[in-house]
CHARMM-style PDB file with segment names, atoms N, HN, CA, C and O in Angstrom:
ATOM      1  N   MET     1     125.793  75.129  53.254  1.00  0.00      PROA
ATOM      2  CA  MET     1     124.658  74.522  53.912  1.00  0.00      PROA
ATOM      3  C   MET     1     123.403  74.857  53.110  1.00  0.00      PROA
ATOM      4  O   MET     1     123.198  76.005  52.716  1.00  0.00      PROA
ATOM      5  N   ASP     2     122.572  73.857  52.873  1.00  0.00      PROA
ATOM      6  HN  ASP     2     122.739  72.924  53.193  1.00  0.00      PROA
ATOM      7  CA  ASP     2     121.299  74.055  52.179  1.00  0.00      PROA
ATOM      8  C   ASP     2     120.178  74.163  53.210  1.00  0.00      PROA
ATOM      9  O   ASP     2     120.080  73.358  54.136  1.00  0.00      PROA
ATOM     10  N   VAL     3     119.330  75.187  53.022  1.00  0.00      PROA
ATOM     11  HN  VAL     3     119.410  75.841  52.270  1.00  0.00      PROA
ATOM     12  CA  VAL     3     118.233  75.437  53.950  1.00  0.00      PROA
ATOM     13  C   VAL     3     116.948  75.578  53.152  1.00  0.00      PROA
ATOM     14  O   VAL     3     116.912  76.262  52.129  1.00  0.00      PROA
ATOM     15  N   SER     4     115.892  74.924  53.628  1.00  0.00      PROA
ATOM     16  HN  SER     4     115.921  74.369  54.459  1.00  0.00      PROA
ATOM     17  CA  SER     4     114.569  75.069  53.045  1.00  0.00      PROA
ATOM     18  C   SER     4     113.889  76.240  53.745  1.00  0.00      PROA
ATOM     19  O   SER     4     113.673  76.216  54.957  1.00  0.00      PROA
ATOM     20  N   VAL     5     113.554  77.268  52.960  1.00  0.00      PROA
ATOM     21  HN  VAL     5     113.729  77.288  51.976  1.00  0.00      PROA
ATOM     22  CA  VAL     5     112.957  78.488  53.512  1.00  0.00      PROA
ATOM     23  C   VAL     5     111.514  78.588  53.026  1.00  0.00      PROA
ATOM     24  O   VAL     5     111.260  78.711  51.827  1.00  0.00      PROA
ATOM     25  N   GLU     6     110.580  78.533  53.959  1.00  0.00      PROA
ATOM     26  HN  GLU     6     110.786  78.433  54.933  1.00  0.00      PROA
ATOM     27  CA  GLU     6     109.171  78.736  53.626  1.00  0.00      PROA
ATOM     28  C   GLU     6     108.807  80.166  53.956  1.00  0.00      PROA
ATOM     29  O   GLU     6     108.848  80.571  55.118  1.00  0.00      PROA
ATOM     30  N   ILE     7     108.449  80.937  52.934  1.00  0.00      PROA
ATOM     31  HN  ILE     7     108.416  80.609  51.990  1.00  0.00      PROA
ATOM     32  CA  ILE     7     107.953  82.288  53.159  1.00  0.00      PROA
ATOM     33  C   ILE     7     106.442  82.148  53.254  1.00  0.00      PROA
ATOM     34  O   ILE     7     105.776  81.850  52.263  1.00  0.00      PROA
ATOM     35  N   VAL     8     105.908  82.361  54.437  1.00  0.00      PROA
ATOM     36  HN  VAL     8     106.449  82.603  55.243  1.00  0.00      PROA
ATOM     37  CA  VAL     8     104.502  82.091  54.718  1.00  0.00      PROA
ATOM     38  C   VAL     8     103.611  82.842  53.725  1.00  0.00      PROA
ATOM     39  O   VAL     8     103.703  84.061  53.581  1.00  0.00      PROA
ATOM     40  N   GLY     9     102.750  82.085  53.050  1.00  0.00      PROA
ATOM     41  HN  GLY     9     102.676  81.095  53.167  1.00  0.00      PROA
ATOM     42  CA  GLY     9     101.825  82.630  52.084  1.00  0.00      PROA
ATOM     43  C   GLY     9     102.405  82.827  50.694  1.00  0.00      PROA
ATOM     44  O   GLY     9     101.695  83.240  49.778  1.00  0.00      PROA
ATOM     45  N   GLU    10     103.699  82.533  50.527  1.00  0.00      PROA
ATOM     46  HN  GLU    10     104.276  82.198  51.272  1.00  0.00      PROA
ATOM     47  CA  GLU    10     104.347  82.776  49.235  1.00  0.00      PROA
ATOM     48  C   GLU    10     105.070  81.560  48.680  1.00  0.00      PROA
ATOM     49  O   GLU    10     105.518  81.598  47.534  1.00  0.00      PROA
ATOM     50  N   GLY    11     105.202  80.483  49.446  1.00  0.00      PROA
ATOM     51  HN  GLY    11     104.839  80.453  50.377  1.00  0.00      PROA
ATOM     52  CA  GLY    11     105.869  79.287  48.954  1.00  0.00      PROA
ATOM     53  C   GLY    11     107.225  79.051  49.602  1.00  0.00      PROA
ATOM     54  O   GLY    11     107.644  79.774  50.506  1.00  0.00      PROA
ATOM     55  N   SER    12     107.896  78.013  49.111  1.00  0.00      PROA
ATOM     56  HN  SER    12     107.556  77.425  48.377  1.00  0.00      PROA
ATOM     57  CA  SER    12     109.181  77.597  49.681  1.00  0.00      PROA
ATOM     58  C   SER    12     110.286  77.692  48.645  1.00  0.00      PROA
ATOM     59  O   SER    12     110.050  77.615  47.440  1.00  0.00      PROA
ATOM     60  N   ARG    13     111.501  77.864  49.151  1.00  0.00      PROA
ATOM     61  HN  ARG    13     111.693  77.927  50.131  1.00  0.00      PROA
ATOM     62  CA  ARG    13     112.697  77.898  48.308  1.00  0.00      PROA
ATOM     63  C   ARG    13     113.824  77.181  49.021  1.00  0.00      PROA
ATOM     64  O   ARG    13     113.908  77.189  50.249  1.00  0.00      PROA
ATOM     65  N   GLU    14     114.685  76.565  48.240  1.00  0.00      PROA
ATOM     66  HN  GLU    14     114.617  76.559  47.242  1.00  0.00      PROA
ATOM     67  CA  GLU    14     115.916  75.985  48.773  1.00  0.00      PROA
ATOM     68  C   GLU    14     117.012  77.033  48.591  1.00  0.00      PROA
ATOM     69  O   GLU    14     117.185  77.582  47.503  1.00  0.00      PROA
ATOM     70  N   VAL    15     117.746  77.303  49.664  1.00  0.00      PROA
ATOM     71  HN  VAL    15     117.606  76.857  50.548  1.00  0.00      PROA
ATOM     72  CA  VAL    15     118.773  78.334  49.634  1.00  0.00      PROA
ATOM     73  C   VAL    15     120.084  77.749  50.145  1.00  0.00      PROA
ATOM     74  O   VAL    15     120.107  77.042  51.153  1.00  0.00      PROA
ATOM     75  N   ALA    16     121.165  78.046  49.448  1.00  0.00      PROA
ATOM     76  HN  ALA    16     121.147  78.620  48.629  1.00  0.00      PROA
ATOM     77  CA  ALA    16     122.498  77.633  49.897  1.00  0.00      PROA
ATOM     78  C   ALA    16     123.159  78.834  50.567  1.00  0.00      PROA
ATOM     79  O   ALA    16     123.262  79.909  49.975  1.00  0.00      PROA
ATOM     80  N   VAL    17     123.607  78.638  51.813  1.00  0.00      PROA
ATOM     81  HN  VAL    17     123.523  77.765  52.294  1.00  0.00      PROA
ATOM     82  CA  VAL    17     124.303  79.702  52.546  1.00  0.00      PROA
ATOM     83  C   VAL    17     125.610  79.142  53.098  1.00  0.00      PROA
ATOM     84  O   VAL    17     125.774  77.929  53.229  1.00  0.00      PROA
ATOM     85  N   ALA    18     126.527  80.037  53.418  1.00  0.00      PROA
ATOM     86  HN  ALA    18     126.393  81.022  53.312  1.00  0.00      PROA
ATOM     87  CA  ALA    18     127.813  79.639  53.993  1.00  0.00      PROA
ATOM     88  C   ALA    18     127.601  78.993  55.350  1.00  0.00      PROA
ATOM     89  O   ALA    18     126.598  79.245  56.018  1.00  0.00      PROA
ATOM     90  N   ASP    19     128.541  78.166  55.751  1.00  0.00      PROA
ATOM     91  HN  ASP    19     129.356  77.961  55.209  1.00  0.00      PROA
ATOM     92  CA  ASP    19     128.428  77.478  57.048  1.00  0.00      PROA
ATOM     93  C   ASP    19     128.378  78.453  58.225  1.00  0.00      PROA
ATOM     94  O   ASP    19     127.824  78.121  59.273  1.00  0.00      PROA
ATOM     95  N   ASP    20     128.951  79.652  58.068  1.00  0.00      PROA
ATOM     96  HN  ASP    20     129.401  79.921  57.216  1.00  0.00      PROA
ATOM     97  CA  ASP    20     128.954  80.626  59.160  1.00  0.00      PROA
ATOM     98  C   ASP    20     127.881  81.708  58.983  1.00  0.00      PROA
ATOM     99  O   ASP    20     127.947  82.756  59.625  1.00  0.00      PROA
ATOM    100  N   ALA    21     126.893  81.457  58.116  1.00  0.00      PROA
ATOM    101  HN  ALA    21     126.839  80.606  57.594  1.00  0.00      PROA
ATOM    102  CA  ALA    21     125.837  82.437  57.840  1.00  0.00      PROA
ATOM    103  C   ALA    21     124.924  82.633  59.046  1.00  0.00      PROA
ATOM    104  O   ALA    21     124.717  81.723  59.849  1.00  0.00      PROA
ATOM    105  N   THR    22     124.387  83.845  59.147  1.00  0.00      PROA
ATOM    106  HN  THR    22     124.555  84.584  58.495  1.00  0.00      PROA
ATOM    107  CA  THR    22     123.399  84.150  60.180  1.00  0.00      PROA
ATOM    108  C   THR    22     122.005  84.105  59.553  1.00  0.00      PROA
ATOM    109  O   THR    22     121.866  83.986  58.335  1.00  0.00      PROA
ATOM    110  N   TYR    23     120.977  84.202  60.400  1.00  0.00      PROA
ATOM    111  HN  TYR    23     121.090  84.299  61.389  1.00  0.00      PROA
ATOM    112  CA  TYR    23     119.620  84.223  59.870  1.00  0.00      PROA
ATOM    113  C   TYR    23     119.373  85.491  59.043  1.00  0.00      PROA
ATOM    114  O   TYR    23     118.551  85.469  58.127  1.00  0.00      PROA
ATOM    115  N   ALA    24     120.062  86.586  59.344  1.00  0.00      PROA
ATOM    116  HN  ALA    24     120.730  86.604  60.088  1.00  0.00      PROA
ATOM    117  CA  ALA    24     119.962  87.792  58.521  1.00  0.00      PROA
ATOM    118  C   ALA    24     120.504  87.513  57.118  1.00  0.00      PROA
ATOM    119  O   ALA    24     119.928  87.967  56.129  1.00  0.00      PROA
ATOM    120  N   ASP    25     121.609  86.767  57.027  1.00  0.00      PROA
ATOM    121  HN  ASP    25     122.077  86.397  57.830  1.00  0.00      PROA
ATOM    122  CA  ASP    25     122.157  86.394  55.714  1.00  0.00      PROA
ATOM    123  C   ASP    25     121.160  85.536  54.941  1.00  0.00      PROA
ATOM    124  O   ASP    25     120.999  85.697  53.731  1.00  0.00      PROA
ATOM    125  N   LEU    26     120.502  84.637  55.638  1.00  0.00      PROA
ATOM    126  HN  LEU    26     120.633  84.507  56.621  1.00  0.00      PROA
ATOM    127  CA  LEU    26     119.517  83.756  55.015  1.00  0.00      PROA
ATOM    128  C   LEU    26     118.340  84.559  54.460  1.00  0.00      PROA
ATOM    129  O   LEU    26     117.876  84.304  53.349  1.00  0.00      PROA
ATOM    130  N   VAL    27     117.867  85.520  55.232  1.00  0.00      PROA
ATOM    131  HN  VAL    27     118.244  85.727  56.135  1.00  0.00      PROA
ATOM    132  CA  VAL    27     116.760  86.369  54.797  1.00  0.00      PROA
ATOM    133  C   VAL    27     117.176  87.182  53.565  1.00  0.00      PROA
ATOM    134  O   VAL    27     116.401  87.325  52.620  1.00  0.00      PROA
ATOM    135  N   SER    28     118.386  87.705  53.585  1.00  0.00      PROA
ATOM    136  HN  SER    28     119.016  87.589  54.353  1.00  0.00      PROA
ATOM    137  CA  SER    28     118.887  88.460  52.424  1.00  0.00      PROA
ATOM    138  C   SER    28     118.971  87.580  51.185  1.00  0.00      PROA
ATOM    139  O   SER    28     118.764  88.055  50.068  1.00  0.00      PROA
ATOM    140  N   ALA    29     119.273  86.305  51.377  1.00  0.00      PROA
ATOM    141  HN  ALA    29     119.442  85.919  52.284  1.00  0.00      PROA
ATOM    142  CA  ALA    29     119.387  85.372  50.242  1.00  0.00      PROA
ATOM    143  C   ALA    29     118.053  85.137  49.542  1.00  0.00      PROA
ATOM    144  O   ALA    29     118.029  84.698  48.392  1.00  0.00      PROA
ATOM    145  N   VAL    30     116.944  85.424  50.221  1.00  0.00      PROA
ATOM    146  HN  VAL    30     116.963  85.780  51.155  1.00  0.00      PROA
ATOM    147  CA  VAL    30     115.623  85.300  49.584  1.00  0.00      PROA
ATOM    148  C   VAL    30     115.062  86.685  49.252  1.00  0.00      PROA
ATOM    149  O   VAL    30     113.852  86.856  49.097  1.00  0.00      PROA
ATOM    150  N   ASP    31     115.956  87.667  49.145  1.00  0.00      PROA
ATOM    151  HN  ASP    31     116.938  87.529  49.270  1.00  0.00      PROA
ATOM    152  CA  ASP    31     115.617  89.032  48.713  1.00  0.00      PROA
ATOM    153  C   ASP    31     114.642  89.750  49.634  1.00  0.00      PROA
ATOM    154  O   ASP    31     113.770  90.488  49.177  1.00  0.00      PROA
ATOM    155  N   LEU    32     114.796  89.528  50.932  1.00  0.00      PROA
ATOM    156  HN  LEU    32     115.505  88.928  51.303  1.00  0.00      PROA
ATOM    157  CA  LEU    32     113.994  90.248  51.920  1.00  0.00      PROA
ATOM    158  C   LEU    32     114.944  90.950  52.890  1.00  0.00      PROA
ATOM    159  O   LEU    32     116.136  90.645  52.936  1.00  0.00      PROA
ATOM    160  N   SER    33     114.405  91.886  53.656  1.00  0.00      PROA
ATOM    161  HN  SER    33     113.437  92.134  53.618  1.00  0.00      PROA
ATOM    162  CA  SER    33     115.188  92.589  54.665  1.00  0.00      PROA
ATOM    163  C   SER    33     114.895  91.989  56.036  1.00  0.00      PROA
ATOM    164  O   SER    33     113.738  91.703  56.345  1.00  0.00      PROA
ATOM    165  N   PRO    34     115.921  91.795  56.862  1.00  0.00      PROA
ATOM    166  CA  PRO    34     115.688  91.278  58.218  1.00  0.00      PROA
ATOM    167  C   PRO    34     114.767  92.184  59.043  1.00  0.00      PROA
ATOM    168  O   PRO    34     114.194  91.746  60.041  1.00  0.00      PROA
ATOM    169  N   HSD    35     114.625  93.451  58.624  1.00  0.00      PROA
ATOM    170  HN  HSD    35     115.090  93.807  57.814  1.00  0.00      PROA
ATOM    171  CA  HSD    35     113.781  94.399  59.361  1.00  0.00      PROA
ATOM    172  C   HSD    35     112.301  94.250  59.029  1.00  0.00      PROA
ATOM    173  O   HSD    35     111.456  94.814  59.725  1.00  0.00      PROA
ATOM    174  N   GLU    36     111.970  93.495  57.973  1.00  0.00      PROA
ATOM    175  HN  GLU    36     112.656  93.036  57.408  1.00  0.00      PROA
ATOM    176  CA  GLU    36     110.568  93.351  57.588  1.00  0.00      PROA
ATOM    177  C   GLU    36     110.002  91.954  57.833  1.00  0.00      PROA
ATOM    178  O   GLU    36     108.861  91.671  57.469  1.00  0.00      PROA
ATOM    179  N   VAL    37     110.809  91.075  58.454  1.00  0.00      PROA
ATOM    180  HN  VAL    37     111.736  91.305  58.749  1.00  0.00      PROA
ATOM    181  CA  VAL    37     110.365  89.699  58.669  1.00  0.00      PROA
ATOM    182  C   VAL    37     110.776  89.193  60.048  1.00  0.00      PROA
ATOM    183  O   VAL    37     111.625  89.777  60.721  1.00  0.00      PROA
ATOM    184  N   SER    38     110.149  88.093  60.444  1.00  0.00      PROA
ATOM    185  HN  SER    38     109.459  87.618  59.898  1.00  0.00      PROA
ATOM    186  CA  SER    38     110.590  87.296  61.588  1.00  0.00      PROA
ATOM    187  C   SER    38     110.929  85.918  61.060  1.00  0.00      PROA
ATOM    188  O   SER    38     110.207  85.364  60.231  1.00  0.00      PROA
ATOM    189  N   VAL    39     112.031  85.366  61.545  1.00  0.00      PROA
ATOM    190  HN  VAL    39     112.617  85.815  62.219  1.00  0.00      PROA
ATOM    191  CA  VAL    39     112.433  84.018  61.163  1.00  0.00      PROA
ATOM    192  C   VAL    39     112.038  83.080  62.290  1.00  0.00      PROA
ATOM    193  O   VAL    39     112.348  83.325  63.456  1.00  0.00      PROA
ATOM    194  N   LEU    40     111.345  81.994  61.927  1.00  0.00      PROA
ATOM    195  HN  LEU    40     111.093  81.795  60.979  1.00  0.00      PROA
ATOM    196  CA  LEU    40     110.879  81.024  62.916  1.00  0.00      PROA
ATOM    197  C   LEU    40     111.539  79.679  62.682  1.00  0.00      PROA
ATOM    198  O   LEU    40     111.599  79.188  61.555  1.00  0.00      PROA
ATOM    199  N   VAL    41     112.034  79.092  63.759  1.00  0.00      PROA
ATOM    200  HN  VAL    41     111.986  79.492  64.675  1.00  0.00      PROA
ATOM    201  CA  VAL    41     112.572  77.734  63.739  1.00  0.00      PROA
ATOM    202  C   VAL    41     111.755  76.939  64.741  1.00  0.00      PROA
ATOM    203  O   VAL    41     111.698  77.295  65.918  1.00  0.00      PROA
ATOM    204  N   ASP    42     111.129  75.878  64.292  1.00  0.00      PROA
ATOM    205  HN  ASP    42     111.175  75.589  63.336  1.00  0.00      PROA
ATOM    206  CA  ASP    42     110.236  75.076  65.141  1.00  0.00      PROA
ATOM    207  C   ASP    42     109.166  75.947  65.789  1.00  0.00      PROA
ATOM    208  O   ASP    42     108.787  75.721  66.939  1.00  0.00      PROA
ATOM    209  N   GLY    43     108.676  76.950  65.042  1.00  0.00      PROA
ATOM    210  HN  GLY    43     108.983  77.133  64.109  1.00  0.00      PROA
ATOM    211  CA  GLY    43     107.601  77.809  65.523  1.00  0.00      PROA
ATOM    212  C   GLY    43     108.023  78.910  66.469  1.00  0.00      PROA
ATOM    213  O   GLY    43     107.179  79.642  66.985  1.00  0.00      PROA
ATOM    214  N   ARG    44     109.328  79.039  66.705  1.00  0.00      PROA
ATOM    215  HN  ARG    44     110.014  78.444  66.285  1.00  0.00      PROA
ATOM    216  CA  ARG    44     109.814  80.069  67.632  1.00  0.00      PROA
ATOM    217  C   ARG    44     110.721  81.055  66.902  1.00  0.00      PROA
ATOM    218  O   ARG    44     111.538  80.652  66.074  1.00  0.00      PROA
ATOM    219  N   PRO    45     110.580  82.352  67.209  1.00  0.00      PROA
ATOM    220  CA  PRO    45     111.441  83.340  66.549  1.00  0.00      PROA
ATOM    221  C   PRO    45     112.900  83.180  66.987  1.00  0.00      PROA
ATOM    222  O   PRO    45     113.186  82.812  68.126  1.00  0.00      PROA
ATOM    223  N   VAL    46     113.806  83.464  66.061  1.00  0.00      PROA
ATOM    224  HN  VAL    46     113.573  83.763  65.135  1.00  0.00      PROA
ATOM    225  CA  VAL    46     115.237  83.412  66.356  1.00  0.00      PROA
ATOM    226  C   VAL    46     115.843  84.777  66.050  1.00  0.00      PROA
ATOM    227  O   VAL    46     115.369  85.474  65.152  1.00  0.00      PROA
ATOM    228  N   PRO    47     116.892  85.173  66.791  1.00  0.00      PROA
ATOM    229  CA  PRO    47     117.550  86.452  66.532  1.00  0.00      PROA
ATOM    230  C   PRO    47     118.222  86.449  65.161  1.00  0.00      PROA
ATOM    231  O   PRO    47     118.768  85.433  64.728  1.00  0.00      PROA
ATOM    232  N   GLU    48     118.178  87.587  64.489  1.00  0.00      PROA
ATOM    233  HN  GLU    48     117.735  88.412  64.840  1.00  0.00      PROA
ATOM    234  CA  GLU    48     118.747  87.670  63.141  1.00  0.00      PROA
ATOM    235  C   GLU    48     120.260  87.499  63.127  1.00  0.00      PROA
ATOM    236  O   GLU    48     120.826  87.132  62.098  1.00  0.00      PROA
ATOM    237  N   ASP    49     120.927  87.760  64.254  1.00  0.00      PROA
ATOM    238  HN  ASP    49     120.467  88.059  65.090  1.00  0.00      PROA
ATOM    239  CA  ASP    49     122.389  87.639  64.290  1.00  0.00      PROA
ATOM    240  C   ASP    49     122.867  86.256  64.748  1.00  0.00      PROA
ATOM    241  O   ASP    49     124.068  86.027  64.884  1.00  0.00      PROA
ATOM    242  N   GLN    50     121.937  85.349  64.982  1.00  0.00      PROA
ATOM    243  HN  GLN    50     120.961  85.535  64.872  1.00  0.00      PROA
ATOM    244  CA  GLN    50     122.290  83.990  65.394  1.00  0.00      PROA
ATOM    245  C   GLN    50     122.724  83.177  64.175  1.00  0.00      PROA
ATOM    246  O   GLN    50     122.133  83.314  63.104  1.00  0.00      PROA
ATOM    247  N   PRO    51     123.750  82.333  64.321  1.00  0.00      PROA
ATOM    248  CA  PRO    51     124.159  81.478  63.199  1.00  0.00      PROA
ATOM    249  C   PRO    51     123.038  80.500  62.808  1.00  0.00      PROA
ATOM    250  O   PRO    51     122.301  80.006  63.661  1.00  0.00      PROA
ATOM    251  N   VAL    52     122.931  80.239  61.515  1.00  0.00      PROA
ATOM    252  HN  VAL    52     123.530  80.640  60.822  1.00  0.00      PROA
ATOM    253  CA  VAL    52     121.921  79.302  61.009  1.00  0.00      PROA
ATOM    254  C   VAL    52     122.298  77.892  61.474  1.00  0.00      PROA
ATOM    255  O   VAL    52     123.393  77.404  61.194  1.00  0.00      PROA
ATOM    256  N   GLU    53     121.380  77.256  62.182  1.00  0.00      PROA
ATOM    257  HN  GLU    53     120.490  77.653  62.410  1.00  0.00      PROA
ATOM    258  CA  GLU    53     121.607  75.903  62.683  1.00  0.00      PROA
ATOM    259  C   GLU    53     120.527  74.935  62.218  1.00  0.00      PROA
ATOM    260  O   GLU    53     120.652  73.725  62.405  1.00  0.00      PROA
ATOM    261  N   ALA    54     119.465  75.464  61.613  1.00  0.00      PROA
ATOM    262  HN  ALA    54     119.363  76.447  61.462  1.00  0.00      PROA
ATOM    263  CA  ALA    54     118.343  74.626  61.187  1.00  0.00      PROA
ATOM    264  C   ALA    54     118.363  74.454  59.672  1.00  0.00      PROA
ATOM    265  O   ALA    54     118.830  75.328  58.942  1.00  0.00      PROA
ATOM    266  N   ASP    55     117.852  73.319  59.212  1.00  0.00      PROA
ATOM    267  HN  ASP    55     117.473  72.609  59.805  1.00  0.00      PROA
ATOM    268  CA  ASP    55     117.794  73.118  57.761  1.00  0.00      PROA
ATOM    269  C   ASP    55     116.417  73.434  57.196  1.00  0.00      PROA
ATOM    270  O   ASP    55     116.203  73.338  55.988  1.00  0.00      PROA
ATOM    271  N   ARG    56     115.467  73.815  58.079  1.00  0.00      PROA
ATOM    272  HN  ARG    56     115.641  73.893  59.061  1.00  0.00      PROA
ATOM    273  CA  ARG    56     114.127  74.242  57.656  1.00  0.00      PROA
ATOM    274  C   ARG    56     113.715  75.422  58.523  1.00  0.00      PROA
ATOM    275  O   ARG    56     113.751  75.344  59.751  1.00  0.00      PROA
ATOM    276  N   VAL    57     113.321  76.525  57.873  1.00  0.00      PROA
ATOM    277  HN  VAL    57     113.293  76.588  56.875  1.00  0.00      PROA
ATOM    278  CA  VAL    57     112.862  77.699  58.611  1.00  0.00      PROA
ATOM    279  C   VAL    57     111.615  78.259  57.933  1.00  0.00      PROA
ATOM    280  O   VAL    57     111.358  78.004  56.756  1.00  0.00      PROA
ATOM    281  N   LYS    58     110.854  79.023  58.699  1.00  0.00      PROA
ATOM    282  HN  LYS    58     111.062  79.230  59.655  1.00  0.00      PROA
ATOM    283  CA  LYS    58     109.725  79.770  58.158  1.00  0.00      PROA
ATOM    284  C   LYS    58     110.051  81.249  58.289  1.00  0.00      PROA
ATOM    285  O   LYS    58     110.606  81.693  59.294  1.00  0.00      PROA
ATOM    286  N   VAL    59     109.698  81.998  57.260  1.00  0.00      PROA
ATOM    287  HN  VAL    59     109.248  81.637  56.443  1.00  0.00      PROA
ATOM    288  CA  VAL    59     109.883  83.445  57.282  1.00  0.00      PROA
ATOM    289  C   VAL    59     108.497  84.071  57.224  1.00  0.00      PROA
ATOM    290  O   VAL    59     107.707  83.789  56.323  1.00  0.00      PROA
ATOM    291  N   LEU    60     108.221  84.920  58.195  1.00  0.00      PROA
ATOM    292  HN  LEU    60     108.863  85.150  58.927  1.00  0.00      PROA
ATOM    293  CA  LEU    60     106.916  85.565  58.316  1.00  0.00      PROA
ATOM    294  C   LEU    60     107.096  87.052  58.088  1.00  0.00      PROA
ATOM    295  O   LEU    60     107.803  87.727  58.836  1.00  0.00      PROA
ATOM    296  N   ARG    61     106.440  87.563  57.030  1.00  0.00      PROA
ATOM    297  HN  ARG    61     105.866  87.014  56.422  1.00  0.00      PROA
ATOM    298  CA  ARG    61     106.513  88.997  56.779  1.00  0.00      PROA
ATOM    299  C   ARG    61     105.712  89.736  57.851  1.00  0.00      PROA
ATOM    300  O   ARG    61     104.607  89.329  58.208  1.00  0.00      PROA
ATOM    301  N   LEU    62     106.286  90.826  58.355  1.00  0.00      PROA
ATOM    302  HN  LEU    62     107.184  91.156  58.065  1.00  0.00      PROA
ATOM    303  CA  LEU    62     105.619  91.639  59.346  1.00  0.00      PROA
ATOM    304  C   LEU    62     104.760  92.678  58.640  1.00  0.00      PROA
ATOM    305  O   LEU    62     105.153  93.220  57.607  1.00  0.00      PROA
ATOM    306  N   ILE    63     103.598  92.951  59.196  1.00  0.00      PROA
ATOM    307  HN  ILE    63     103.279  92.511  60.035  1.00  0.00      PROA
ATOM    308  CA  ILE    63     102.677  93.911  58.586  1.00  0.00      PROA
ATOM    309  C   ILE    63     102.901  95.277  59.212  1.00  0.00      PROA
ATOM    310  O   ILE    63     102.945  95.420  60.433  1.00  0.00      PROA
ATOM    311  N   LYS    64     103.041  96.281  58.346  1.00  0.00      PROA
ATOM    312  HN  LYS    64     103.005  96.164  57.353  1.00  0.00      PROA
ATOM    313  CA  LYS    64     103.210  97.645  58.817  1.00  0.00      PROA
ATOM    314  C   LYS    64     102.090  98.487  58.239  1.00  0.00      PROA
ATOM    315  O   LYS    64     101.449  98.114  57.257  1.00  0.00      PROA
ATOM    316  N   GLY    65     101.873  99.611  58.856  1.00  0.00      PROA
ATOM    317  HN  GLY    65     102.394  99.915  59.654  1.00  0.00      PROA
ATOM    318  CA  GLY    65     100.877 100.528  58.325  1.00  0.00      PROA
ATOM    319  C   GLY    65      99.936 100.990  59.409  1.00  0.00      PROA
ATOM    320  O   GLY    65     100.118 100.695  60.590  1.00  0.00      PROA
ATOM    321  N   GLY    66      98.953 101.701  58.995  1.00  0.00      PROA
ATOM    322  HN  GLY    66      98.805 101.941  58.036  1.00  0.00      PROA
ATOM    323  CA  GLY    66      98.025 102.192  59.995  1.00  0.00      PROA
ATOM    324  C   GLY    66      96.833 102.826  59.369  1.00  0.00      PROA
ATOM    325  OT1 GLY    66      95.943 103.298  60.076  1.00  0.00      PROA
TER     326      GLY     66
END
């Protein structure tokens, strides 16, 4: 399955993932950790263990620090 991944503020990439891939697998495919991002489908966050069902997603890096 081909998915268009927009990393907010960094651009978009086309990523090929297995048909049974999860959103965590998708995030790993763009060299990020599921613990440092939120994946949005149609503007709503999705669980990292949910199977990929969308062909376009946004990845939002979470800000840490203090």
